XYZ file of C-alpha atoms in Angstrom:
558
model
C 44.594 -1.634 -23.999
C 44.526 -4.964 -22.094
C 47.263 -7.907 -22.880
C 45.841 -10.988 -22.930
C 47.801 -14.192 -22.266
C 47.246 -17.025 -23.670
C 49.940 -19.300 -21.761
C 49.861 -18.763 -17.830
C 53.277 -20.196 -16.819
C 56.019 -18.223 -15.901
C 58.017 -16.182 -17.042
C 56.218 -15.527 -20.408
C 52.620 -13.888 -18.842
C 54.475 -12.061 -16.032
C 57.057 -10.438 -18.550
C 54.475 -8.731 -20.608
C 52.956 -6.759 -18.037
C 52.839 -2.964 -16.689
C 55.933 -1.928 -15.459
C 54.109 -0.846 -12.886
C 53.904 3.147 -13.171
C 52.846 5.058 -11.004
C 51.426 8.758 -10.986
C 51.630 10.755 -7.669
C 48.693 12.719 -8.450
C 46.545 9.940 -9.402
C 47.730 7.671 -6.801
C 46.637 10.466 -3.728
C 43.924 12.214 -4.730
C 41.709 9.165 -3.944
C 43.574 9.278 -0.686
C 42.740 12.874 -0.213
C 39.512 12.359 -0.680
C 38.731 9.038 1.357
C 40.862 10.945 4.203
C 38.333 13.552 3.988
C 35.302 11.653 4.202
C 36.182 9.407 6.684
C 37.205 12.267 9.016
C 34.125 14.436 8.166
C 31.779 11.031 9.819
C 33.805 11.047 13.069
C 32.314 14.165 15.030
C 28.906 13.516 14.426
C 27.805 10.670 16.558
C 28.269 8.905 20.112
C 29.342 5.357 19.197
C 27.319 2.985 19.281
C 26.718 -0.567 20.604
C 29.156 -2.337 18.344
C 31.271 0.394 18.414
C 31.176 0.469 22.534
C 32.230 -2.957 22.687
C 35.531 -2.383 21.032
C 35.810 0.827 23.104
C 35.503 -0.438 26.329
C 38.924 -2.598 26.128
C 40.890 0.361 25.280
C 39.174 1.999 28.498
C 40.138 -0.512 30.340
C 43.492 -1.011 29.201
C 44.527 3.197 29.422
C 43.610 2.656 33.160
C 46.169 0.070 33.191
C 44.382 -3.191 32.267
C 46.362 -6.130 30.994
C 47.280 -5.440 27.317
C 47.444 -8.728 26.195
C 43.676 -9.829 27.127
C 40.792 -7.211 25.719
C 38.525 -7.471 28.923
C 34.730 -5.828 28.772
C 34.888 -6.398 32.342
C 37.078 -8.509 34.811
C 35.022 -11.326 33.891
C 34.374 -11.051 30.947
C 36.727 -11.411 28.195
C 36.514 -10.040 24.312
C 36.439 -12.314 21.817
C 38.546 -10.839 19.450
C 42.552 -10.310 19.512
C 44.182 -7.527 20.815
C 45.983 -5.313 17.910
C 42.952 -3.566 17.282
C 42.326 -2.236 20.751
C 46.443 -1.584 20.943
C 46.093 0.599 18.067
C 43.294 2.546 19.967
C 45.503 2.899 23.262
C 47.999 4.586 21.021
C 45.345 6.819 19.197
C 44.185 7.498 23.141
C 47.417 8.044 24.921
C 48.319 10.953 21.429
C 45.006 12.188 21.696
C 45.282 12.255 25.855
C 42.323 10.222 26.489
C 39.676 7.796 25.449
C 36.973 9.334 23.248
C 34.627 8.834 20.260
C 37.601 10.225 17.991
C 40.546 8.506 19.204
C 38.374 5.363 18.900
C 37.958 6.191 15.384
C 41.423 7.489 14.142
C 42.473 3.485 13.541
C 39.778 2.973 11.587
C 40.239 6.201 9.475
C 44.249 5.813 9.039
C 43.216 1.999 7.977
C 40.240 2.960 5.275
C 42.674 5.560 4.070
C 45.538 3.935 3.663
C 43.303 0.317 2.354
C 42.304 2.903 -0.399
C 46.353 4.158 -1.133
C 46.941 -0.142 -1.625
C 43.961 -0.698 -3.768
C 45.154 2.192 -5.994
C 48.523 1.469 -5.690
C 47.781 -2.249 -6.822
C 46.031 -1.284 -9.516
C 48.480 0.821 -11.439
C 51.012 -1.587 -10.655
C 48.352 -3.870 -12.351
C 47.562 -2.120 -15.457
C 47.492 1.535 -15.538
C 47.876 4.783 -13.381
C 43.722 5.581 -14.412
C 42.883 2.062 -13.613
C 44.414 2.122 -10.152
C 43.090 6.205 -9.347
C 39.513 4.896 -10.766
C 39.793 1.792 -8.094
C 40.342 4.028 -5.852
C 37.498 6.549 -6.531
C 35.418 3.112 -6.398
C 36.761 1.731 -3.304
C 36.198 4.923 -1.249
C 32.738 5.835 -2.847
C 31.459 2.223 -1.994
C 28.223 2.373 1.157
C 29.514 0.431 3.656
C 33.549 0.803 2.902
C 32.833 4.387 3.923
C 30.482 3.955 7.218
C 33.312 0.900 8.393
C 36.145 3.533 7.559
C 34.673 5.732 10.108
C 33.953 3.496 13.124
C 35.330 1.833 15.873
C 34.919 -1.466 14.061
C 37.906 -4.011 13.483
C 37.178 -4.704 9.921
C 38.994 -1.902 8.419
C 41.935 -2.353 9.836
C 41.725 -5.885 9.033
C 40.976 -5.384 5.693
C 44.338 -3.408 5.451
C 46.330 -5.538 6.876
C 44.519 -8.383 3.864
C 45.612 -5.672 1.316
C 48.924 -5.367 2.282
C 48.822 -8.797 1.867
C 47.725 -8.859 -1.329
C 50.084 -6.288 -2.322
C 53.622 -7.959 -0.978
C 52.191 -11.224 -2.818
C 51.754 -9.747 -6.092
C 54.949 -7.454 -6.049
C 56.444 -11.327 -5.296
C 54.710 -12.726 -8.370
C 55.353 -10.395 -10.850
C 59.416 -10.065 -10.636
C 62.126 -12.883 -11.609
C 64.160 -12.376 -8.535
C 62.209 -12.255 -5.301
C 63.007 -9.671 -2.505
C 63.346 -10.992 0.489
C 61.885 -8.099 2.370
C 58.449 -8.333 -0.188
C 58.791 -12.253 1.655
C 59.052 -10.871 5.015
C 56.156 -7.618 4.380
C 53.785 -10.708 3.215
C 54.839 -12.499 6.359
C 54.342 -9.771 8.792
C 51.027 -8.317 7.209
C 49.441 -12.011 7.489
C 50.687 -11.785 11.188
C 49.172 -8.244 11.892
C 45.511 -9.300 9.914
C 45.826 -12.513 12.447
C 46.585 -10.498 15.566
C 43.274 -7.952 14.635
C 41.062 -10.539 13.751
C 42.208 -13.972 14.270
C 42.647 -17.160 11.967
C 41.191 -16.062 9.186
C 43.690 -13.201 8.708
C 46.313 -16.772 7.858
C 43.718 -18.753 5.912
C 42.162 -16.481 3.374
C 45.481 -14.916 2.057
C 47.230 -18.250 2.014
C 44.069 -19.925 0.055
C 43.711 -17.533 -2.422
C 47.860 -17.511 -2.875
C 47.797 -21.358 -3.396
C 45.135 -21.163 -5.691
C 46.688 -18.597 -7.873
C 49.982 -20.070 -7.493
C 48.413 -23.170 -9.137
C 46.767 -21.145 -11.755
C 50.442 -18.946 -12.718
C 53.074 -20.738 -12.093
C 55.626 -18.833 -9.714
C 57.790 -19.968 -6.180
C 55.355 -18.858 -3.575
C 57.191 -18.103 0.248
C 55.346 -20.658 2.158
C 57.914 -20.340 4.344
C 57.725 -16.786 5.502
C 53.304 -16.813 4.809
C 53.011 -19.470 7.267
C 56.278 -19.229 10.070
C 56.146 -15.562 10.264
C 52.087 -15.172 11.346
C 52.185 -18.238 13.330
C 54.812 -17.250 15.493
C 53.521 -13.463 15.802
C 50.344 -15.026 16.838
C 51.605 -17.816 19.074
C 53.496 -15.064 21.157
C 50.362 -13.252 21.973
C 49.111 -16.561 22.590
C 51.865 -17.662 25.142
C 51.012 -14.608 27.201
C 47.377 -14.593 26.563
C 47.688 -18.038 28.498
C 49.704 -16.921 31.255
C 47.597 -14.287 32.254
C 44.099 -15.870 31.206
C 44.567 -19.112 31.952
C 41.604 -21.620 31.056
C 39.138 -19.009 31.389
C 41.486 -17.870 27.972
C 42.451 -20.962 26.396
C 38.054 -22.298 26.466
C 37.742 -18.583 24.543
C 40.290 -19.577 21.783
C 39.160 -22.879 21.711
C 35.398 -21.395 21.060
C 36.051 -18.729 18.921
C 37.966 -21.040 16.415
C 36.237 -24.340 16.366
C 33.077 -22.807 17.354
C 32.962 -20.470 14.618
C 33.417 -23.445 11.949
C 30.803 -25.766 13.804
C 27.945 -23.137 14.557
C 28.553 -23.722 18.109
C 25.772 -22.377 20.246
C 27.592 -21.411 23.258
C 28.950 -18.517 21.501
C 27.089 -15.595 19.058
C 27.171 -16.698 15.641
C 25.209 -14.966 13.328
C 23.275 -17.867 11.716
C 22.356 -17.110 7.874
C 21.785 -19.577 4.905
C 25.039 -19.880 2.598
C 23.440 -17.292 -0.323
C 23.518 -14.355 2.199
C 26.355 -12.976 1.161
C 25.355 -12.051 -2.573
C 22.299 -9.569 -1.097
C 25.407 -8.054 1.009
C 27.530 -7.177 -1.382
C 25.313 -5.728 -3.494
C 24.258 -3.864 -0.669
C 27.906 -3.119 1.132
C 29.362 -2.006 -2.549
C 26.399 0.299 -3.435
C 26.321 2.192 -5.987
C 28.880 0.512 -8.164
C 27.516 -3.300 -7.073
C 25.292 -3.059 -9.755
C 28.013 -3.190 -12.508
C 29.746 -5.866 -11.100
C 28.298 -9.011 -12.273
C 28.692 -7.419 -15.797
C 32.431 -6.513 -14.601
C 33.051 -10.286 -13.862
C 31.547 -11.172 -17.213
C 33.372 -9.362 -19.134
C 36.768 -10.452 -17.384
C 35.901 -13.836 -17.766
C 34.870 -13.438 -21.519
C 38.046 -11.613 -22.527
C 40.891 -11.251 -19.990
C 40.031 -14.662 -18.554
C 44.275 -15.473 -19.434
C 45.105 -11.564 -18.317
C 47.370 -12.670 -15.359
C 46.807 -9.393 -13.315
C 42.939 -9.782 -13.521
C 43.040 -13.430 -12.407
C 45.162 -12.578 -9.398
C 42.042 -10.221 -8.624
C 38.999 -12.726 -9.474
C 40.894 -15.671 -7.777
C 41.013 -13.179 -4.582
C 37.438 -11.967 -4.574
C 35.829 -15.693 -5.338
C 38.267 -17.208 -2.817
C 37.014 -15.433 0.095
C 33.113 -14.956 -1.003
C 33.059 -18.722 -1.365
C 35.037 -19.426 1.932
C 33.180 -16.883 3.939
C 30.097 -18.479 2.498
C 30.433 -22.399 3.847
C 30.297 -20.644 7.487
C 27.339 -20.924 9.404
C 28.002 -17.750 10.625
C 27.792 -14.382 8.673
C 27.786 -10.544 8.876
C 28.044 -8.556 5.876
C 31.184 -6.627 7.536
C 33.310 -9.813 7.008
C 32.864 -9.303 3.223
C 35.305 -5.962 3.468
C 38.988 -7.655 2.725
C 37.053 -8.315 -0.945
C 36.091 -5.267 -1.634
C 39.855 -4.007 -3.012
C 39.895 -6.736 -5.588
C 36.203 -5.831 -6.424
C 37.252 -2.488 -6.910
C 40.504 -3.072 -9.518
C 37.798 -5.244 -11.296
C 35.165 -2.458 -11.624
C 37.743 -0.129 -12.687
C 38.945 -2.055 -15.423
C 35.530 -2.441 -16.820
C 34.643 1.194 -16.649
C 38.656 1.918 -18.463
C 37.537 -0.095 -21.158
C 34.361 1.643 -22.044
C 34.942 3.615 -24.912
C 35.025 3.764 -28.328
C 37.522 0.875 -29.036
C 35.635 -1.361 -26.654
C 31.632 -0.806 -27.288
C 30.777 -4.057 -26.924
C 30.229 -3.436 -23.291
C 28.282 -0.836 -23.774
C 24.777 -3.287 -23.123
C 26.142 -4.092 -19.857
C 26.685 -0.498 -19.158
C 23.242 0.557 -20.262
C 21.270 -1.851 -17.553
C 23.233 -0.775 -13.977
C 23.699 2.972 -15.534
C 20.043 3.254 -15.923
C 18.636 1.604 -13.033
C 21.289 3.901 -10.839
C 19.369 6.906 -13.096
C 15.753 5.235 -11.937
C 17.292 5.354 -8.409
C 18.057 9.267 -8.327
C 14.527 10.007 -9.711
C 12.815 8.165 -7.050
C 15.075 10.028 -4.833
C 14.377 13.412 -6.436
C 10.144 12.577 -6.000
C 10.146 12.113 -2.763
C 12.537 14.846 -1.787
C 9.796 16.697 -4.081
C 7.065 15.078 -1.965
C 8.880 16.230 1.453
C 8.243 19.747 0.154
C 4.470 19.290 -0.500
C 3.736 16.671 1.508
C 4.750 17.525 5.064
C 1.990 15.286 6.973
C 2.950 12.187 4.393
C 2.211 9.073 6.786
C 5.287 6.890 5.692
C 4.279 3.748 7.752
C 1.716 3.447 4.769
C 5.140 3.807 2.096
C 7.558 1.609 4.012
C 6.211 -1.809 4.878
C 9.751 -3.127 2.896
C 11.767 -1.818 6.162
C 11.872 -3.112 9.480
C 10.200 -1.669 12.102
C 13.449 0.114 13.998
C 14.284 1.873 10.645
C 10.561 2.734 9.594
C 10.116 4.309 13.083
C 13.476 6.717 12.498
C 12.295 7.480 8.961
C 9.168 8.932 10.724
C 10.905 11.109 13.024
C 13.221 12.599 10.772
C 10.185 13.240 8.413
C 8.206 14.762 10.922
C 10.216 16.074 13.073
C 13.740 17.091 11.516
C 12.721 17.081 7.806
C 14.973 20.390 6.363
C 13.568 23.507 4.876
C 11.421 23.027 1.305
C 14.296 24.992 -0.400
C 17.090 23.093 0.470
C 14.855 19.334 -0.625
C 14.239 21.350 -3.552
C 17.453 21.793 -4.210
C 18.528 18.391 -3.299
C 15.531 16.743 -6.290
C 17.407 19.146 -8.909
C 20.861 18.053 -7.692
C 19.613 14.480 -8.613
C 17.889 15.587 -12.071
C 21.256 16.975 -12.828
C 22.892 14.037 -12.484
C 20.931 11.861 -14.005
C 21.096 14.019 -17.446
C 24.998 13.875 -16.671
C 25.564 10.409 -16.227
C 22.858 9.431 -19.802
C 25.343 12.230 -21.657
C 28.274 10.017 -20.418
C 26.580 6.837 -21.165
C 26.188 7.990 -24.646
C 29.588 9.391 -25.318
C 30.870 5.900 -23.873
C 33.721 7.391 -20.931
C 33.496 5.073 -18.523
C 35.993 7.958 -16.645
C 33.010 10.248 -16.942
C 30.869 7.768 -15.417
C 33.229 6.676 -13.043
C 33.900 10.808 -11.599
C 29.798 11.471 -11.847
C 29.193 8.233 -9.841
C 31.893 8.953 -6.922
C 30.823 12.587 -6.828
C 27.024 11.378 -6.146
C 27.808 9.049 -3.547
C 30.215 11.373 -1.747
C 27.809 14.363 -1.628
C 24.882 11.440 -0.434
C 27.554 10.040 2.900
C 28.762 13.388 3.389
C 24.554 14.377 4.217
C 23.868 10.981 5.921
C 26.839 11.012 8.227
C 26.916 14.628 8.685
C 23.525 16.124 9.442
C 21.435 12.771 9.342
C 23.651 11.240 11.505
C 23.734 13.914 14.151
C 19.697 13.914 14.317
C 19.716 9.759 14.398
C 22.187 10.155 17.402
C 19.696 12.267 19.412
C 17.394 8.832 19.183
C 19.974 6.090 19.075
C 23.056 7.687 22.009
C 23.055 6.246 25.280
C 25.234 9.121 26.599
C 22.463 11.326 28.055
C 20.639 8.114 29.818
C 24.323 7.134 31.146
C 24.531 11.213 32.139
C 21.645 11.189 34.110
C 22.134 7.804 35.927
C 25.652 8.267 37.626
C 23.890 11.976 38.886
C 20.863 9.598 40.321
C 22.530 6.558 41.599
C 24.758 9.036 44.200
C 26.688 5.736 45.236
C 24.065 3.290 44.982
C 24.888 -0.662 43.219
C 23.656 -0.491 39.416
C 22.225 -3.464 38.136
C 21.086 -4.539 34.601
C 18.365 -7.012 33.644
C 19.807 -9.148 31.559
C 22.926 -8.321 30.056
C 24.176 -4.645 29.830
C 24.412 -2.975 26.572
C 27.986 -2.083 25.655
C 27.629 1.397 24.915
C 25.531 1.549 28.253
C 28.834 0.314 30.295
C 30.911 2.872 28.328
C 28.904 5.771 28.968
C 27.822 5.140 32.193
C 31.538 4.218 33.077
C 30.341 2.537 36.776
C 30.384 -1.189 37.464
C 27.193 -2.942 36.211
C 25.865 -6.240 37.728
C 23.730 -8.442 35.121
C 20.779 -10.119 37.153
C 17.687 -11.985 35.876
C 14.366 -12.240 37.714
C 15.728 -11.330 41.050
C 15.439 -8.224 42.905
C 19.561 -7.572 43.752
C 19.108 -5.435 47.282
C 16.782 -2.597 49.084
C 19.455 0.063 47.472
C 20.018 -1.408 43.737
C 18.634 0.403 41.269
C 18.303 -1.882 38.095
C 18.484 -0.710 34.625
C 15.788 -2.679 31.903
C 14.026 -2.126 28.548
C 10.863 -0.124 29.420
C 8.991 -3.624 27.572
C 10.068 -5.965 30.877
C 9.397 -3.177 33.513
C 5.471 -3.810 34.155
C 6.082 -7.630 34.937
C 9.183 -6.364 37.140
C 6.595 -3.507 39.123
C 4.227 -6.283 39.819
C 6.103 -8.713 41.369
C 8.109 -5.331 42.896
C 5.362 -2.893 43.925
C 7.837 -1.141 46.339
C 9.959 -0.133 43.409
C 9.163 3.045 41.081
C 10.938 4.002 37.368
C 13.281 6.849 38.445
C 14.081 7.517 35.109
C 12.876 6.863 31.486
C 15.111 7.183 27.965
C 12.330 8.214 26.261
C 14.027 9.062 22.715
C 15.117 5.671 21.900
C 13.292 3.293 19.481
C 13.320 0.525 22.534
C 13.631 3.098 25.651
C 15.338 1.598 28.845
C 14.551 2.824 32.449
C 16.152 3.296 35.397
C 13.977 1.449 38.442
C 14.260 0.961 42.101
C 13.273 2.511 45.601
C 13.242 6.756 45.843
C-alpha cells in the first residue's frame, strides 16, 4: 500500500518512505528483455535518412575528421553536439568500422540501460513490482522501442535525463547528502547537454526547482549548474577554435533560433497541442491508461512525495516542450520514464483492496481488446481477401504509408496459415486480458500487455522491416551509381539526401537549375527530371530507383 503525506516539508514526508529495496531479479529481467528487443531491430534495415545524418559524422570523424565539430561535409556543419557521434566512433573503432550496427549499439546500450534507471527508480520509489512493472512499461512502449534501436540521439539523451533524475532523487530522499550523488547529477546534466544541447541544463534544473519548492530539501545548485556549464563551455572553447564564425552563427542559431521559430534554420512548426496526439501515439499501448493514471495520482497520492517527484517531471517538460514553436514527437522521450513509474503504480494498485479504479481500467482495457479484434479481422481478411484494394480502406493514412501498405499486401503478404494464426493469437489475448480485468491484477494485465506488444515490434522490425527496407534503402541506388559514374563529378538537384551521401560515400555537389559540366551526372527525384530533359535534351536517365515511394534517377550524357 501507498503512504500518503499530508505535510510536504522535510524531513517528515521523506522519512516515511521505501527504503529503497531492491530485487536483482526484478530489477534485470526488464533489462534482459529490452536488451533483447532492441538488438533483435538492428540487423534488419539500412538506416535511414535521419539515421544517415547522424552517421555520416562518425564517417567522417573515423577517417580522421575533427572530433570536436560533427561535419556532414566540409561545409557543412551538424547541428547537434558532438557526444553522440563520439559514442559512435567508439562503437566503430570496437566494432572495426562504420556500419548500420555500430551506429546502433549507442542507442541500444542507452534504451537498455534508460530502462535499468526507470526500474531502478521505481523500487527505490515504492516497491521492487512497481519499479520491474515500469520497466515492462517503459520497454513495451511504440516509439521507446523503434528510438532504442536507431541511430537517433534521443535515447541516449533520454539516459543521460534519467540519470539525472535518479542522482536528484537519491539527493532528496536522504538527510545527509553525498557528495558524489552532487557530482553524478552534475556530470549527467553535462553529458545530456553535450548530446543534445541546452535543453539537457534547462529541463532537469526546472523540474528540480519546481519540486524543490513543492518538498522542501537543499537542492546542489551549485554542482547542477557549474558542473554542465563548464563541460559544455570546454567543447565550446574548441568548437570555436576550430569553427570559427562559421561555428559560433550555428550556436547562436540553434539556441535562439530554436526559441524564436527562426526561419533560417529547420524547425518543425506545429501548434502548441501537438504534443498530446504524440504521446498517445509514442507510449502506445499503455497511453491509453494514462490520463486515468494521472487521475488517480492526483485524487489520492496527490501529497505521496515519490509520485509528485514523477508528475512534477512529466508536466514540467510536456508543458516546456510545448511553448516551442518547434516540435517532433522524439523530443517527448526524457518523459517517458516518469510516465512509466506513474503507469505502474496505477496498474500495482488494481486489486482487490483498491477497486475503485477498476472504471478507469475497464475503458483503456477494452478499447486495447477492440484494437486486437480489428487486428484479428483483417489478418482474417488477408487470408480470404488476397485482391482487397486497400486505397478504398485507408484514406486516414497518408499517401507514403498507404502506398507501402499496398505492397506488402500484395506483394509480401505471408502465407494464410501463419495470418491465421496471427487473428487467433489476438483472440487469445483478448479473452486473457477480460479474465484479468475481471479478477482485478493489474500484474496480469501489466505481463499480457508487454507480451502483446513485444511479439507485435518483434514482427514489425523483424520481417516487416526487412520487406519496407527493400522500398525505403538507398544502398542499392548508391551501389549502382559509384559502378556508373567510373570517375565522373556527382551532382544533386537540390540538396542531397543524407542516407544518399552515406551510401554512395563520393563527394556530392548540390546545384539548382543549372546544368554543372558536359561530364556531371546529376542525381534528382524522378518528379523534376522531365522539366530538367527539356531544357537538357542532350542528357538521358542512366539509371532509375524504381522501388522507392518517390524514386530518384541518375541523369546525364552516356
Amino acid at each position: 500500500m501507498l503512504h500518503k503525506h499530508s505535510d510536504t516539508s522535510l524531513p517528515e514526508p521523506m522519512q516515511n518512505l521505501n527504503r529503497g529495496t531492491l530485487k536483482l531479479f526484478l530489477l534485470m529481467g526488464p533489462v534482459l528483455l529490452a536488451t533483447f528487443l532492441f538488438s533483435w531491430s538492428i540487423f534488419h534495415s539500412d538506416l535511414s535518412k535521419r539515421e544517415a545524418r547522424e552517421g555520416v559524422p562518425v564517417v567522417n570523424m573515423m577517417r580522421g575528421g575533427n572530433p570536436w565539430l560533427p561535419q556532414i561535409n566540409p561545409e557543412q556543419l551538424r547541428t547537434k553536439p558532438p557526444l553522440f557521434y563520439w559514442s559512435g566512433l567508439l562503437s566503430s573503432k570496437i566494432f572495426g568500422g562504420v556500419d548500420e550496427v555500430s551506429l546502433r549499439i549507442p542507442s541500444v546500450i542507452a534504451g537498455a540501460g534508460t530502462v535499468f534507471l526507470t526500474a531502478y527508480l521505481g523500487m527505490r520509489q515504492f516497491t521492487p513490482v512497481i519499479g520491474c512493472i515500469a520497466g515492462l512499461i517503459i520497454a513495451s512502449c511504440w516509439r521507446f522501442a523503434y528510438l532504442g534501436s536507431h541511430a537517433r540521439i534521443d535515447m541516449l539523451f533520454t539516459f543521460f535525463i534519467t540519470l539525472a533524475f535518479v542522482a536528484m532523487w537519491e539527493l532528496a530522499r536522504i538527510e545527509k547528502q553525498r557528495t558524489s550523488l552532487k557530482w553524478l547529477a552534475g556530470i549527467a546534466i553535462g553529458l545530456a547537454v553535450l548530446t543534445k544541447g541546452p535543453l539537457g541544463l534547462l529541463f532537469p534544473l526546472f523540474a528540480i526547482f519546481f519540486f524543490s519548492r513543492a518538498v522542501k530539501f537543499d537542492v546542489p545548485w551549485l554542482h547542477l549548474f557549474l558542473l554542465p556549464l563548464s563541460m559544455a563551455g570546454l567543447w565550446l572553447v574548441f568548437g570555436l577554435i576550430d569553427g570559427g564564425k562559421e561555428f559560433a552563427t550555428m550556436i547562436q542559431q540553434e539556441t535562439l533560433g530554436r526559441i524564436t521559430g527562426n526561419t533560417s534554420i529547420q524547425v518543425h512548426r506545429k501548434p502548441f497541442f501537438y504534443y498530446l496526439p504524440q504521446i498517445f501515439g509514442g507510449m502506445a499501448p499503455w497511453s491509453l491508461f494514462l490520463p486515468f493514471a494521472i487521475w488517480y495520482g492526483i485524487k489520492d497520492l496527490r501529497h505521496n512525495v515519490p509520485w509528485k517527484f514523477c508528475a512534477i517531471a512529466l508536466a514540467t517538460l510536456f508543458i516546456f516542450l510545448s511553448m516551442f514553436p518547434g516540435k517532433r514527437g522524439d523530443y517527448l522521450l526524457p518523459l517517458y520514464p516518469m510516465g512509466a513509474i506513474i503507469l505502474a503504480i496505477f496498474f500495482s494498485q488494481f486489486g482487490a483492496a483498491n477497486s475503485g479504479i477498476k472504471f478507469s481500467m475497464l475503458i483503456p482495457t477494452w478499447v486495447i481488446m477492440g484494437i486486437m479484434l480489428i487486428l484479428a479481422l483483417l489478418l482474417v481478411f488477408g487470408t480470404l481477401l488476397p485482391e482487397l484494394n486497400l486505397d478504398s480502406y485507408s484514406a486516414f493514412i497518408n499517401s507514403r504509408d498507404r502506398w507501402m501498405a499496398q505492397q506488402l499486401y500484395h506483394k509480401h503478404r505471408p502465407a494464410a496459415l501463419f495470418l491465421a494464426a496471427g487473428a487467433l493469437g489476438m483472440l487469445i489475448f483478448s479473452k486473457y486480458l477480460r479474465e484479468a480485468l475481471y479478477k482485478k491484477s493489474g500484474i496480469n494485465l501489466t505481463g499480457l500487455l508487454a507480451g502483446w506488444a513485444l511479439l507485435l515490434y518483434l514482427t514489425v522490425h523483424g520481417p516487416a522491416a526487412r520487406v519496407v527496407n527493400e522500398y525505403s534503402s538507398f544502398r542499392p541506388f548508391s551501389e549502382e551509381i559509384k559502378k556508373l559514374s567510373n570517375g565522373r563529378p556527382l551532382f544533386s538537384r537540390i540538396k542531397a539526401r543524407e542516407d544518399l551521401l552515406y551510401y554512395l560515400d563520393l563527394p556530392v555537389t548540390d546545384v539548382n537549375n543549372e546544368a554543372p559540366g558536359p561530364d556531371a551526372l546529376i542525381i534528382m527525384k524522378k518528379e523534376h527530371s522531365s522539366d530538367w530533359l527539356k531544357h537538357y535534351p542532350d542528357q538521358k536517365i542512366i539509371l532509375e530507383m524504381n522501388a522507392s515511394f518517390e524514386p530518384y534517377q541518375l541523369i546525364g550524357k552516356p
